[in-house]
Amino acid sequence: DKAENYLRQWIGRLSSTKTAKKHDAGWRNRKLSFIHININKLKNNDKLRKLLKDKYGVASLTELSDDDLVDVYFTVASWKQTAKEKQK
């Protein structure tokens, strides 16, 4: 578990660099996949839809700019972390 967490953190750091979007063709798709997978696990579809509508004025993740997508990615990551802490 510790090794997996460590590697995931490094992957996260690498994919968060300013040049990651330019050099990694799958960057956006991985962000979208992470959001979809975790929203489904957390059963937060309505919460995500509300966030997209209220904060970003869009109905779909695909309508977000790269910067807004990163913001939503980190928001979902925080929801995931909060849920994980509640389980302990």
Coordinates of C-alpha atoms in Angstrom, one line a residue:
D1 CA 0.0 0.0 0.0
K2 CA 2.8 2.5 0.9
A3 CA 4.7 1.8 -2.3
E4 CA 1.5 2.1 -4.4
N5 CA 0.7 5.4 -2.7
Y6 CA 4.2 6.7 -3.3
L7 CA 4.1 5.9 -7.0
R8 CA 0.6 7.4 -7.4
Q9 CA 1.8 10.6 -5.8
W10 CA 4.8 10.8 -8.2
I11 CA 2.5 10.2 -11.1
G12 CA 0.3 12.9 -9.9
R13 CA 3.2 15.3 -9.5
L14 CA 4.5 14.5 -13.0
S15 CA 1.1 15.0 -14.6
S16 CA 0.6 18.3 -12.8
T17 CA 3.6 20.0 -14.4
K18 CA 3.0 22.8 -16.8
T19 CA 4.5 20.9 -19.7
A20 CA 2.6 17.6 -19.0
K21 CA -0.3 18.8 -21.2
K22 CA 2.0 19.4 -24.1
H23 CA 4.1 16.3 -23.9
D24 CA 1.4 13.8 -22.9
A25 CA -1.4 13.1 -25.4
G26 CA -3.4 11.1 -22.9
W27 CA -3.3 13.8 -20.2
R28 CA -6.8 15.1 -20.6
N29 CA -8.3 11.6 -20.9
R30 CA -6.6 10.4 -17.7
K31 CA -8.0 13.4 -15.8
L32 CA -11.5 12.7 -17.2
S33 CA -11.2 9.0 -16.3
F34 CA -10.1 9.7 -12.8
I35 CA -13.1 12.1 -12.3
H36 CA -15.6 9.6 -13.8
I37 CA -14.4 6.6 -11.9
N38 CA -14.3 8.4 -8.5
I39 CA -17.6 10.2 -9.0
N40 CA -19.3 6.8 -9.7
K41 CA -17.6 5.2 -6.7
L42 CA -18.6 8.0 -4.4
K43 CA -22.1 8.3 -5.9
N44 CA -21.6 12.0 -6.3
N45 CA -23.0 12.5 -9.8
D46 CA -25.5 15.1 -8.7
K47 CA -22.9 17.0 -6.7
L48 CA -20.6 17.1 -9.8
R49 CA -23.4 18.3 -12.1
K50 CA -24.2 21.1 -9.6
L51 CA -20.6 22.1 -9.4
L52 CA -20.2 22.1 -13.2
K53 CA -23.4 24.2 -13.6
D54 CA -22.9 26.6 -10.7
K55 CA -19.2 27.3 -10.8
Y56 CA -18.2 26.7 -14.5
G57 CA -21.5 27.2 -16.3
V58 CA -21.2 24.0 -18.3
A59 CA -23.2 20.8 -18.4
S60 CA -20.4 18.4 -19.2
L61 CA -16.8 17.8 -18.2
T62 CA -15.8 17.9 -21.9
E63 CA -16.8 21.5 -22.1
L64 CA -14.2 22.6 -19.5
S65 CA -11.0 24.3 -20.3
D66 CA -7.8 22.4 -19.2
D67 CA -7.4 24.7 -16.2
D68 CA -11.0 24.2 -15.1
L69 CA -10.6 20.4 -15.6
V70 CA -7.6 20.5 -13.3
D71 CA -9.7 22.4 -10.7
V72 CA -12.5 19.8 -10.9
Y73 CA -9.9 17.0 -10.7
F74 CA -8.5 18.3 -7.4
T75 CA -12.0 18.9 -6.1
V76 CA -13.0 15.3 -6.8
A77 CA -9.7 14.1 -5.3
S78 CA -10.5 16.1 -2.1
W79 CA -14.0 14.4 -2.0
K80 CA -12.3 11.1 -2.3
Q81 CA -9.9 11.8 0.5
T82 CA -12.7 13.1 2.7
A83 CA -14.7 9.9 2.1
K84 CA -11.6 7.8 2.8
E85 CA -11.0 9.6 6.1
K86 CA -14.6 9.0 7.2
Q87 CA -14.2 5.3 6.6
K88 CA -11.4 5.1 9.2

